[in-house]
Coordinates of C-alpha atoms in Angstrom, one line a residue:
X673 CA 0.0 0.0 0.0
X674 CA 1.2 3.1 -0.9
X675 CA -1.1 5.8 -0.2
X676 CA -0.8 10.1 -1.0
X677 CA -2.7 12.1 1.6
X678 CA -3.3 15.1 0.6
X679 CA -5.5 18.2 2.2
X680 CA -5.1 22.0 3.7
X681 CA -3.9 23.2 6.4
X682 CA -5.8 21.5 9.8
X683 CA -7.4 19.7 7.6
X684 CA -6.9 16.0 9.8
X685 CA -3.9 15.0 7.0
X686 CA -2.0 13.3 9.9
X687 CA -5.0 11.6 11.6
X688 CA -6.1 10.0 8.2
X689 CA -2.3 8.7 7.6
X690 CA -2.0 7.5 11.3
X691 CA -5.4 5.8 11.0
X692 CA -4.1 3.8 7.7
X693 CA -1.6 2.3 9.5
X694 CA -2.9 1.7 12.4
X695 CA -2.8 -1.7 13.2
X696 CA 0.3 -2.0 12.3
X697 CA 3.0 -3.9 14.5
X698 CA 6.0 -1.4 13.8
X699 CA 5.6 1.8 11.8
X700 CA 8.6 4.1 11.2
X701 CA 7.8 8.3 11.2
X702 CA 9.8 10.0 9.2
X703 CA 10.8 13.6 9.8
X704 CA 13.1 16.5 8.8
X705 CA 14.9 16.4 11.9
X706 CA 16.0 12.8 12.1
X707 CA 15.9 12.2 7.8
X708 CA 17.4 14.8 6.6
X709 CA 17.5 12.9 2.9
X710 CA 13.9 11.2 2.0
X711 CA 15.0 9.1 -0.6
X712 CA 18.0 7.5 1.3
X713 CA 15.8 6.5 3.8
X714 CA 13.4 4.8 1.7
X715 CA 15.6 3.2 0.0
X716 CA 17.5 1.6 2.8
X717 CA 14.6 0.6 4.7
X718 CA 11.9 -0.5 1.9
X719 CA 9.7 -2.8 4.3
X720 CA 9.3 -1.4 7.1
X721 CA 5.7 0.5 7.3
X722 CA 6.2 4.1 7.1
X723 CA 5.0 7.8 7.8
X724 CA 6.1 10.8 6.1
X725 CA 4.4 13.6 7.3
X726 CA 5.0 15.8 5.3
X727 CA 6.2 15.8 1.8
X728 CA 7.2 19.7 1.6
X729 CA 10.1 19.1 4.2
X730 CA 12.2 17.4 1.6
X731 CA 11.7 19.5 -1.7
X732 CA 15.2 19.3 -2.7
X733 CA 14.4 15.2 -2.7
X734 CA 11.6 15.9 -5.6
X735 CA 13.7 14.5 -8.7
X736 CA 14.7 11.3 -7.2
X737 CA 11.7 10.8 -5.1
X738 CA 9.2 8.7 -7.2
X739 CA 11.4 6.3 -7.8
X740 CA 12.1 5.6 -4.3
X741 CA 8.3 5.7 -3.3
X742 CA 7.4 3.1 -6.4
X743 CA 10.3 0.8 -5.3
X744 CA 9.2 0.6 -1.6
X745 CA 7.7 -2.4 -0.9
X746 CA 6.0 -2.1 2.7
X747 CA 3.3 -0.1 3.6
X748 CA 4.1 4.2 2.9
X749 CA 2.1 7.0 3.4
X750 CA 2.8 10.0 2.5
X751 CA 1.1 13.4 3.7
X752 CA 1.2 16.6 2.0
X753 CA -0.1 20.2 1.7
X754 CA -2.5 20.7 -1.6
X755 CA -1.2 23.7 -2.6
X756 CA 0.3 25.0 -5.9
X757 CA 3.9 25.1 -4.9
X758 CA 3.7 21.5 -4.1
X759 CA 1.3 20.5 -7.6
X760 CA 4.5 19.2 -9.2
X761 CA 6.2 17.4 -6.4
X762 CA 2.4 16.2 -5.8
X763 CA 1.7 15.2 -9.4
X764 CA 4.7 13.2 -9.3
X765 CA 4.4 11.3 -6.2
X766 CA 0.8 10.4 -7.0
X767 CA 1.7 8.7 -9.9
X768 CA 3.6 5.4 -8.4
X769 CA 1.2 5.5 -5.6
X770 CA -1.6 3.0 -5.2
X771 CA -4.4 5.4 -4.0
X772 CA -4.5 9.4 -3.5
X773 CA -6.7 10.9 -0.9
X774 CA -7.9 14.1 -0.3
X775 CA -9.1 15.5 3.4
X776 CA -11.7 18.3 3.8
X777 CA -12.7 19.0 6.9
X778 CA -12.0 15.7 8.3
X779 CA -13.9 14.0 5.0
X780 CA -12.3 11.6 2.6
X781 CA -11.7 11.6 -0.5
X782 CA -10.6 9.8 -3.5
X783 CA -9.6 12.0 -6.7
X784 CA -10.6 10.1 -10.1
X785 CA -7.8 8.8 -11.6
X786 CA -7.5 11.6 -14.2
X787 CA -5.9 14.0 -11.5
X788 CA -2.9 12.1 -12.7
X789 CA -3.1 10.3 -15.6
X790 CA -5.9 10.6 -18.6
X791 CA -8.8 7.9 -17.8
X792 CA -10.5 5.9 -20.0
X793 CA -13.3 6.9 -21.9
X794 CA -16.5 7.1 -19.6
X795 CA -19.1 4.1 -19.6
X796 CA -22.3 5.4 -20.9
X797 CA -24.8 5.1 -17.8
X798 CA -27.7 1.9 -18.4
X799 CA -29.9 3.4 -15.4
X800 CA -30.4 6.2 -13.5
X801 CA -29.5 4.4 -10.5
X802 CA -25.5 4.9 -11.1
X803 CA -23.0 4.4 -8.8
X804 CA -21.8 7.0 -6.7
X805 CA -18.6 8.6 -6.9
X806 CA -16.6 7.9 -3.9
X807 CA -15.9 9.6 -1.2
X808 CA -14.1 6.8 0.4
X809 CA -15.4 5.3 3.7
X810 CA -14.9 8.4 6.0
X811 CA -14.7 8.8 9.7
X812 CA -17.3 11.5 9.8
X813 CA -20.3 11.8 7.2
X814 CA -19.7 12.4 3.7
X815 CA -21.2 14.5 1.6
X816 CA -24.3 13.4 -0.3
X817 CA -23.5 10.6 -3.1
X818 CA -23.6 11.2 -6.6
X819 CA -22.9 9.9 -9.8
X820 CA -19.9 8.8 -11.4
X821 CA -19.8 8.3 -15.0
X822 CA -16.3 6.6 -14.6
X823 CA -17.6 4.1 -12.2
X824 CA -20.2 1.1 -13.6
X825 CA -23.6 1.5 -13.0
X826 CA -24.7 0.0 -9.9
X827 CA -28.0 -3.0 -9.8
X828 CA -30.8 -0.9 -10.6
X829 CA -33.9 -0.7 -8.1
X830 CA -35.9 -2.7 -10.3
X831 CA -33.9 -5.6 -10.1
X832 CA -34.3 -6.1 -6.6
X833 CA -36.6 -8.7 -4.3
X834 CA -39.0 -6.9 -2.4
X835 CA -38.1 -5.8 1.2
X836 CA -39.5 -7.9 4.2
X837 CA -41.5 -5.5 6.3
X838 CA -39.0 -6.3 9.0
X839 CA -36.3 -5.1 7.3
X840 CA -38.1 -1.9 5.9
X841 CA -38.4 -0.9 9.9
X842 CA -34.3 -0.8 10.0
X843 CA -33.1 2.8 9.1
X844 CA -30.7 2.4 7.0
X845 CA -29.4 6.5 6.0
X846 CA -26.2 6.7 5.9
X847 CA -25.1 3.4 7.3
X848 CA -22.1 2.8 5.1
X849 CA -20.4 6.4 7.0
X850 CA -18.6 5.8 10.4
X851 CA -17.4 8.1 12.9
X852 CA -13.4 8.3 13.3
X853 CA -12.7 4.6 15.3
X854 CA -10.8 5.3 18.8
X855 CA -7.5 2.6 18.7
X856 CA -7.2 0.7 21.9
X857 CA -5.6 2.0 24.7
X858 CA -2.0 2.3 24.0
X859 CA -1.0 3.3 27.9
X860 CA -3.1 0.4 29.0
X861 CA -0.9 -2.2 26.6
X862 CA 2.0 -1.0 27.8
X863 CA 0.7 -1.3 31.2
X864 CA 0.2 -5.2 30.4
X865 CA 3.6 -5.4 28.6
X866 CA 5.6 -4.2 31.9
X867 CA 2.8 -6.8 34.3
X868 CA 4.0 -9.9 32.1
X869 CA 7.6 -9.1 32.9
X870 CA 7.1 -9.2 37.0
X871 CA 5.1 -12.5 36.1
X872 CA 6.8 -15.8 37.0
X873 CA 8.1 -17.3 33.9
X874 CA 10.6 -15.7 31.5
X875 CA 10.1 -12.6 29.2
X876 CA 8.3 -13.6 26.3
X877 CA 7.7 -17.6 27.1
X878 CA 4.1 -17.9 26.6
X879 CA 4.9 -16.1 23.1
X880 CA 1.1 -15.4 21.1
X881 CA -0.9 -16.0 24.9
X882 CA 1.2 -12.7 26.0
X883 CA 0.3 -10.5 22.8
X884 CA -3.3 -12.0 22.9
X885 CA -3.6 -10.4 26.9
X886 CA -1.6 -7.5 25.9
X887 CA -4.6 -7.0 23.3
X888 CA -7.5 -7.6 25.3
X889 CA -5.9 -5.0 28.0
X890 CA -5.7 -2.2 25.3
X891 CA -9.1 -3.2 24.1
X892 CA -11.0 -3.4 27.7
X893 CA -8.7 -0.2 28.7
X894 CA -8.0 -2.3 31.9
X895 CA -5.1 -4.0 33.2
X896 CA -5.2 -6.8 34.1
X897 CA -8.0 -7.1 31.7
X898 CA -11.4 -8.5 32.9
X899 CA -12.5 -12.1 32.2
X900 CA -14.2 -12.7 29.2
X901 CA -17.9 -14.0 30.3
X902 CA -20.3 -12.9 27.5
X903 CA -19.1 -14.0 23.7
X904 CA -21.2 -13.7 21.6
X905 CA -21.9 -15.5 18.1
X906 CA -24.0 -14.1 15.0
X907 CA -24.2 -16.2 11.7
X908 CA -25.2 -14.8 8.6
X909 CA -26.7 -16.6 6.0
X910 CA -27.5 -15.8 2.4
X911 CA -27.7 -17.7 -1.0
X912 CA -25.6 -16.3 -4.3
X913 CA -26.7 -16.5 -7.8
X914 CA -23.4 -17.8 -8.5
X915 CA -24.3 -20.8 -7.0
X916 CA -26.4 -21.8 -9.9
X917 CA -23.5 -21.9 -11.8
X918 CA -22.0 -25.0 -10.5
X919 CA -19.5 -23.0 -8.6
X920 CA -20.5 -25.2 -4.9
X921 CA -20.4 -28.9 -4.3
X922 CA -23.7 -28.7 -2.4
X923 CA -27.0 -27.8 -4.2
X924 CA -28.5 -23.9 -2.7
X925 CA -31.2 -25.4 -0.5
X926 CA -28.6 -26.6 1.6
X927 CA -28.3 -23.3 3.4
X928 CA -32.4 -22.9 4.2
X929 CA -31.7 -26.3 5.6
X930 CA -28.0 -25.5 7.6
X931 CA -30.0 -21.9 8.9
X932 CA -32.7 -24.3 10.6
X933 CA -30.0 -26.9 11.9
X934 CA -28.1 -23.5 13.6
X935 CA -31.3 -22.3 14.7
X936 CA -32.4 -26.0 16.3
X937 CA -28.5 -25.9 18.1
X938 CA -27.3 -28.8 15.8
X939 CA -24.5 -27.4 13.4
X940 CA -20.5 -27.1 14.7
X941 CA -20.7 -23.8 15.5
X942 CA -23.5 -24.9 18.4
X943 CA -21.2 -27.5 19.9
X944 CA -18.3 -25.5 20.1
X945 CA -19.7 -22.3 21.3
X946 CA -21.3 -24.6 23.8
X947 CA -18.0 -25.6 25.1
X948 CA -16.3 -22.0 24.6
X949 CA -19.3 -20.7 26.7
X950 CA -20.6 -18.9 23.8
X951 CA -24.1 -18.0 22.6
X952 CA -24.8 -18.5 18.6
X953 CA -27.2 -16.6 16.6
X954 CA -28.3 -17.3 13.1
X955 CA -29.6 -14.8 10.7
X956 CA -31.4 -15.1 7.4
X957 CA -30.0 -11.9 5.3
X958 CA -30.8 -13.3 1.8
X959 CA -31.4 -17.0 1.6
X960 CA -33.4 -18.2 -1.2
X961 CA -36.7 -19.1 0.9
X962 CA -39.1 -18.1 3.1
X963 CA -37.8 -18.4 6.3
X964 CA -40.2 -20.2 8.8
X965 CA -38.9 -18.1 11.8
X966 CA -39.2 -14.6 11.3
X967 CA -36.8 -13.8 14.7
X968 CA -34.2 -15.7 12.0
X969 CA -35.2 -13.5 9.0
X970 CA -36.1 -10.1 10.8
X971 CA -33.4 -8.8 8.8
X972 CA -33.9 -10.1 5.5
X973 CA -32.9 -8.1 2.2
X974 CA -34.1 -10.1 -0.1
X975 CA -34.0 -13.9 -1.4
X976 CA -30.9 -15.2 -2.5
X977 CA -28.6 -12.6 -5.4
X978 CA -27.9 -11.2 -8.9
X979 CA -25.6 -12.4 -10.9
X980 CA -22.2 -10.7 -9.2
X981 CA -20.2 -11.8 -12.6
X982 CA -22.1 -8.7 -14.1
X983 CA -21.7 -6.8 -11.1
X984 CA -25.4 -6.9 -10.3
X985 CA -25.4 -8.8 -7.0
X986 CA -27.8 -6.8 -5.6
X987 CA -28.4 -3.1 -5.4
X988 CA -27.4 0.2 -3.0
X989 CA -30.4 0.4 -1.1
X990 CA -30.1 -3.2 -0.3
X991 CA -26.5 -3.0 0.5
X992 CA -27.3 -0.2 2.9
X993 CA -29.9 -1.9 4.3
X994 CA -27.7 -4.6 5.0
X995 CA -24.7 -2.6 6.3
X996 CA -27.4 -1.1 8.9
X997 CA -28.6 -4.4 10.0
X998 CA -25.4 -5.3 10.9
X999 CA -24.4 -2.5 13.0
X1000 CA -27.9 -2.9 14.8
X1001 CA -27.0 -6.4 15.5
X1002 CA -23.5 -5.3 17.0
X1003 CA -25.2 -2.8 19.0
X1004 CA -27.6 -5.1 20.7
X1005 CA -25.7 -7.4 21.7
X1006 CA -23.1 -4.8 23.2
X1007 CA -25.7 -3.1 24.4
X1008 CA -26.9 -6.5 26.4
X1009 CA -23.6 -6.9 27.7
X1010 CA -21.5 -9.1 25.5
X1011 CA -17.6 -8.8 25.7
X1012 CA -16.6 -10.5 22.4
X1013 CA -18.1 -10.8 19.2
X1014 CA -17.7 -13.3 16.1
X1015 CA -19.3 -13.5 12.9
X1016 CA -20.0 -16.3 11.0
X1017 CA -21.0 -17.5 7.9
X1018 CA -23.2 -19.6 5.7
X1019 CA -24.0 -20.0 2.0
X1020 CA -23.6 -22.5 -0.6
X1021 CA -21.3 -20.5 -2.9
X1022 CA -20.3 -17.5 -0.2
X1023 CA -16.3 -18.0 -0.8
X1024 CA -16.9 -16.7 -4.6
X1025 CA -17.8 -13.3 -3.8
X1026 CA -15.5 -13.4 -0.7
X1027 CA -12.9 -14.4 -3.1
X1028 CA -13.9 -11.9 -5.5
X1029 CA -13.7 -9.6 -2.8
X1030 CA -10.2 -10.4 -1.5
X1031 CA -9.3 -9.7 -5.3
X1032 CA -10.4 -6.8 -5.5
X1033 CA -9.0 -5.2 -2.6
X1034 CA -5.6 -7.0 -2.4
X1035 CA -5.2 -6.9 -6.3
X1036 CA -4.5 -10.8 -6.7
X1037 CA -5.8 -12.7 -9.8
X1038 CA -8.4 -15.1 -10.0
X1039 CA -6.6 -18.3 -10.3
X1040 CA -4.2 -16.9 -7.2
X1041 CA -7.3 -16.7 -4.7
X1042 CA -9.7 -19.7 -6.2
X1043 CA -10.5 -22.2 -3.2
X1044 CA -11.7 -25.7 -3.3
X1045 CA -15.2 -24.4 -1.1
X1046 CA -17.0 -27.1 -0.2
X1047 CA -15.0 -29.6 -2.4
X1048 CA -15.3 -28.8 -5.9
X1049 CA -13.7 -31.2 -8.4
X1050 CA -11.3 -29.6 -11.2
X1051 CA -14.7 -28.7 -13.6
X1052 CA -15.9 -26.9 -10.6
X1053 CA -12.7 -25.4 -9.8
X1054 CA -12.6 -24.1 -13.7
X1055 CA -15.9 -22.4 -13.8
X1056 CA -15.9 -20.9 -10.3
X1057 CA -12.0 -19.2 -11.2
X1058 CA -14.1 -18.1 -14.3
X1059 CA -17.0 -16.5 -12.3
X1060 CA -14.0 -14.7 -10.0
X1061 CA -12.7 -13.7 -12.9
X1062 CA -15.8 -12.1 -13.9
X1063 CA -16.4 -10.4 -10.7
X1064 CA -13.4 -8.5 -10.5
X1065 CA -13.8 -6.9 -13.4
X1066 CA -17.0 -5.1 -12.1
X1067 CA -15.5 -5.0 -8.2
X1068 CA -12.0 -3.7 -9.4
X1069 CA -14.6 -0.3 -10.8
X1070 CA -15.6 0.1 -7.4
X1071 CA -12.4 -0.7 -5.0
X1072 CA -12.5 2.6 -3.6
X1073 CA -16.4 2.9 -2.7
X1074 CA -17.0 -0.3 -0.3
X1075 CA -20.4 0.5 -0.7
X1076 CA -20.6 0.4 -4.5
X1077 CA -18.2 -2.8 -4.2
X1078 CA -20.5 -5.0 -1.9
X1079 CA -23.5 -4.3 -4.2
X1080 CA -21.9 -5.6 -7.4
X1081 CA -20.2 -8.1 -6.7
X1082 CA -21.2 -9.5 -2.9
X1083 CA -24.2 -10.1 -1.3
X1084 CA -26.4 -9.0 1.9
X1085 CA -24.9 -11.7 4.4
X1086 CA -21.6 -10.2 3.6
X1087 CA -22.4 -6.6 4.0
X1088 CA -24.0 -7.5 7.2
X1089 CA -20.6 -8.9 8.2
X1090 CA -18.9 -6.1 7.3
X1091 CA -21.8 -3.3 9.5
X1092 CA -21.2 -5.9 12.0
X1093 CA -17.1 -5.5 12.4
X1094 CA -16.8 -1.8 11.6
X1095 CA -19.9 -1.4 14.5
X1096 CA -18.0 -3.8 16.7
X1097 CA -15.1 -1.1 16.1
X1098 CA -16.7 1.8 16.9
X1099 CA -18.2 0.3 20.4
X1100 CA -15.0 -0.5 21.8
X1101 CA -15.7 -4.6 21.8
X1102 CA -12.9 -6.9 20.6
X1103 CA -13.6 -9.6 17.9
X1104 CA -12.0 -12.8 16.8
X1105 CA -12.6 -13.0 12.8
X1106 CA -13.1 -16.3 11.7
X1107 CA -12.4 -18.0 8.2
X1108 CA -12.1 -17.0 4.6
X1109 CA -15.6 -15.7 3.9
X1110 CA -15.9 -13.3 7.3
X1111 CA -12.5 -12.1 7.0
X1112 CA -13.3 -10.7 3.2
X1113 CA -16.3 -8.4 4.6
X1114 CA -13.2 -7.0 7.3
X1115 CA -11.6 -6.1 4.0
X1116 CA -15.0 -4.0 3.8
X1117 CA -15.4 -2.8 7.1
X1118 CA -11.8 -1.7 7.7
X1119 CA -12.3 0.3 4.6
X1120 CA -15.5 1.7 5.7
X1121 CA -14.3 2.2 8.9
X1122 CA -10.3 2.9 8.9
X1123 CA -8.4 1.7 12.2
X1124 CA -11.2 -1.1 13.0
X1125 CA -8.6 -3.9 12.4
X1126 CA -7.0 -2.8 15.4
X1127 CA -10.1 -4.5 17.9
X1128 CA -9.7 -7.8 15.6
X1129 CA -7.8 -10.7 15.9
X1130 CA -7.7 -13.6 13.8
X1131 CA -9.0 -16.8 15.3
X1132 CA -7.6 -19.6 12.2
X1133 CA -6.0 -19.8 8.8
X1134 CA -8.2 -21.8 6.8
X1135 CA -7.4 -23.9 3.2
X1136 CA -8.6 -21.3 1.3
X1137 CA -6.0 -19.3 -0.3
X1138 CA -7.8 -16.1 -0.3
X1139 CA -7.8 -16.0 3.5
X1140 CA -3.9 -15.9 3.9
X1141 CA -3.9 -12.8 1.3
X1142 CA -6.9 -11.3 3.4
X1143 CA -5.1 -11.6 6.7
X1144 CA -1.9 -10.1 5.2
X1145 CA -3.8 -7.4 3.6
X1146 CA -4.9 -6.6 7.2
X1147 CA -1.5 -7.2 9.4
X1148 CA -3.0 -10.1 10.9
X1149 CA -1.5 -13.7 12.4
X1150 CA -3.9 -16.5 12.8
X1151 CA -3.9 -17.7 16.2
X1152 CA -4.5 -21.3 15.1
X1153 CA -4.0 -23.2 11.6
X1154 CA -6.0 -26.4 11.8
X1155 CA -6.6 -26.9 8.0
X1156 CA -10.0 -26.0 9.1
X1157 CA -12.4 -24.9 5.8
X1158 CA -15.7 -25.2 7.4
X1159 CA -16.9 -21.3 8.2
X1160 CA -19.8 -20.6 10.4
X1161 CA -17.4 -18.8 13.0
X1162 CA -16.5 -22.7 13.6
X1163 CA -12.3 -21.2 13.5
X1164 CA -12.3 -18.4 15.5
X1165 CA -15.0 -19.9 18.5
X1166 CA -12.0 -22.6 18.5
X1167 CA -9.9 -19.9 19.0
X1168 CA -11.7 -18.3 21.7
X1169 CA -10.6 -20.5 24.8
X1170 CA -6.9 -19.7 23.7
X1171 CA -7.8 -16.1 24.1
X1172 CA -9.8 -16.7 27.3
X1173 CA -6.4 -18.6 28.7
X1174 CA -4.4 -15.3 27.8
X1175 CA -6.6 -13.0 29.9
X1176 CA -6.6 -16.2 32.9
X1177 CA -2.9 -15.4 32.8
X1178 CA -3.1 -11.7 32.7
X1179 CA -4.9 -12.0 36.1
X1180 CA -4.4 -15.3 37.9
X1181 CA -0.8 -15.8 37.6
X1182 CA 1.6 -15.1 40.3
X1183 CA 4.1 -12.3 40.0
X1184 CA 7.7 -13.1 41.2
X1185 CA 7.4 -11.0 44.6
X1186 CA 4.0 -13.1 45.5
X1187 CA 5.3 -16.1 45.0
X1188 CA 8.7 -15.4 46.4
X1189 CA 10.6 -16.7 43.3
X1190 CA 13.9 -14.8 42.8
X1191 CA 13.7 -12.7 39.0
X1192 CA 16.4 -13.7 36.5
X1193 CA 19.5 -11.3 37.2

């Protein structure tokens, strides 16, 4: 990632380049007073995350400069001042980066790519209903959206399914737009860091279980942390149009049938939550059927998808919608006193658009993050890379408006997810993702809500490939790698006593003056 943040003066530059790398383990600030020569510095260090705040510093660095910034291979972000004495130096270094952002007033946004390069000739719009132009998932409201003619049209309205009157009740204005996401507590952390050295084993021997209590700490802005007694569960289900295109082992009315075995306490995710001391949820976003239970479907969008290889998987409203149900679910269950949250997953066909997803925002080809799913044999395997294909060439239009990118090309289940994790954010309550499909929407939600990765941790690495460029993409290690594959939250619920064993140790264990152990010299 290599990112140009621009604005005016007071504009919240810095804040926008500090939340982009949040999350990150080690993150190197570069400025005038220690780096007196930018370029050297990039170039001997081209790994390591880093700051540069800000760009008019080192004019007398401008010729060499873009070559450093395209050859730097960690993450760089770069801050600077819009202004006409810096257009050239600006104009340069925009070129070799990935993305270019523009604050105003605390707002973000993304400037079409013909603020540095000619663009391609504009689609002609098909509907009135045409994507909007980003601004980018911003911490504070955007302004209103409106159209792009650069970006492809989004689903129209007519395409959809009608709304459940459940759903209808949900307001869903403006659900895609987050306030700015508080980072845990960083005195608290180190707080924990210094209590696991006057603990009775070496410094460092209980290697993840340490960093897992040092996290929980930051994130329950206590140390030692409290005991985690109320994790919750939430599963969301929806059918994919894909599915009908041989993409799945399983047929689609596998999933009405898997919602009613969650829902009756029978699928994996029940018996391990059960032994975690977890509760489980199931909800029916989009499956193709009229759900029985309408607790299980009081947030339904509509039955089953559009076709996401023509970037028609469902429309904006319904994305919205689905974005909003999520953060209400989040909200509840916070609200009701829950400590921990997981989502889960379940759809016959869900890890094509998650792959497509991945894709999109990590920029891998299809046949890179193609997965087996449920077991596909090699014809299977053939038309679902085809179908990913597809896909991102309508989600790659839309990689900087997470909005516009879940409607073509994803689903209601997984723009729940994603309301659900960015919400989760925002109220202060750690999560452990779980598998391939969940941690695609955290693609979403950390882009619609920047810094959010910073209350997740990741439970598993499944089989799918996708996953392992997911996590990367979001500075994550998998607590466990069990070759698991299954989703419904089944990884990171497994995952969950390990963290519950890090807090145990973060408050039960002795220190070396209670126990009268003598500290190493």
């Amino acid at each position: 990632m290599r990112t140009l943040v621009l604005g005016g003066a007071r504009a919240g530059k810095s804040a926008r380049a500090e939340q982009l790398l949040a999350g990150r383990p080690t993150v190197r600030r570069l400025s005038l007073e220690s780096t007196p020569n930018l370029v050297t510095a990039l170039r001997e260090d081209p790994d390591t995350a880093t700051l540069v705040d800000h760009l008019g510093h080192w004019s007398a660095d401008a010729a060499d400069l873009p070559d450093a910034v395209a050859q730097f291979r960690g993450d760089l972000v770069i801050v600077s001042t819009d202004t006409e004495s810096l257009a050239a130096a600006n104009l340069a270094v925009g070129s070799v980066c990935d993305d270019v952002e523009l604050i105003v007033a605390g707002r973000v946004f993304v400037p079409t790519e013909s603020v540095v390069a000619p663009a391609a000739p504009a689609e002609t719009p098909t509907s009135a209903n045409v994507a909007p132009t980003t601004p980018v998932p911003a911490p504070v409201p955007s302004p209103a959206e409106q159209p792009s003619p650069s970006e492809q049209p989004a689903p129209t309205e007519a395409s959809a399914s009608p709304v459940p009157a459940s759903s209808a009740a949900l307001d869903p204005t403006d659900a895609e737009l987050f306030d700015v996401i508080d980072l845990p507590d960083d005195d608290v952390a180190d707080a924990a860091r210094a209590r696991l050295l006057t603990l009775t084993k070496p410094p460092n021997a209980l290697g993840r279980l340490e960093d897992l209590g040092v996290w929980i700490s930051s994130c329950q802005g206590v140390c030692p942390p409290r005991r985690i007694t109320a994790p919750a569960v939430v599963v969301f289900a929806g059918d994919h149009g894909v599915a009908r295109e041989g993409v799945s082992a399983f047929p689609a009315e596998v999933t009405s049938q898997m919602v009613a075995n969650i829902a009756a306490g029978g699928a994996a995710i029940n018996v391990l939550a059960r032994r975690a001391g977890a509760s489980v949820q199931v909800l029916d976003m989009s499956v193709d059927t009229d759900d029985p239970d309408p607790h299980v479907a009081r947030y339904k969008v509509r039955r089953s998808t559009g076709d996401l290889r023509r970037g028609e998987a469902m429309t904006l409203a319904e994305a919205r919608r689905a974005v909003a149900a999520g953060r209400a679910v989040a909200d509840q269950l916070v609200d009701a006193g829950a400590d921990l949250l997981i989502a889960g997953d379940m759809g016959i066909g869900n890890t094509t658009p998650a792959a497509v997803l991945t894709g999109t925002v990590t920029g891998k080809e299809p046949v890179v993050v193609v997965g087996r799913g449920t077991g596909i044999d090699d014809a299977g395997w053939i038309r679902k890379t085809a179908a990913i294909r597809d896909g991102l060439r309508h989600g790659r239009r839309h990689r900087h408006d997470p909005l516009s990118l879940l409607a073509a090309v994803a689903g209601p289940d997984l723009a729940a997810m994603a309301g659900f994790l960015a919400q989760s954010a925002l109220r202060k309550t750690p999560v452990i993702l779980d598998g391939m499909v969940v941690t695609s929407a955290a693609l979403i939600a950390n882009a619609l809500a920047p810094g959010a990765v910073a209350w997740w941790c990741a439970g598993h690495r499944s089989t799918e490939p996708a996953h392992g460029f997911a996590l990367a993409e979001l500075g994550l290690e998998p607590i466990l790698e069990l070759s698991m594959r299954l989703g419904e939250g089944s990884g990171a619920v497994t995952a969950l006593p390990v963290v519950a064993d890090a807090v145990d140790i973060m408050i039960d264990m002795a220190t070396f003056g209670e126990a009268g152990v003598a500290d190493q010299a």
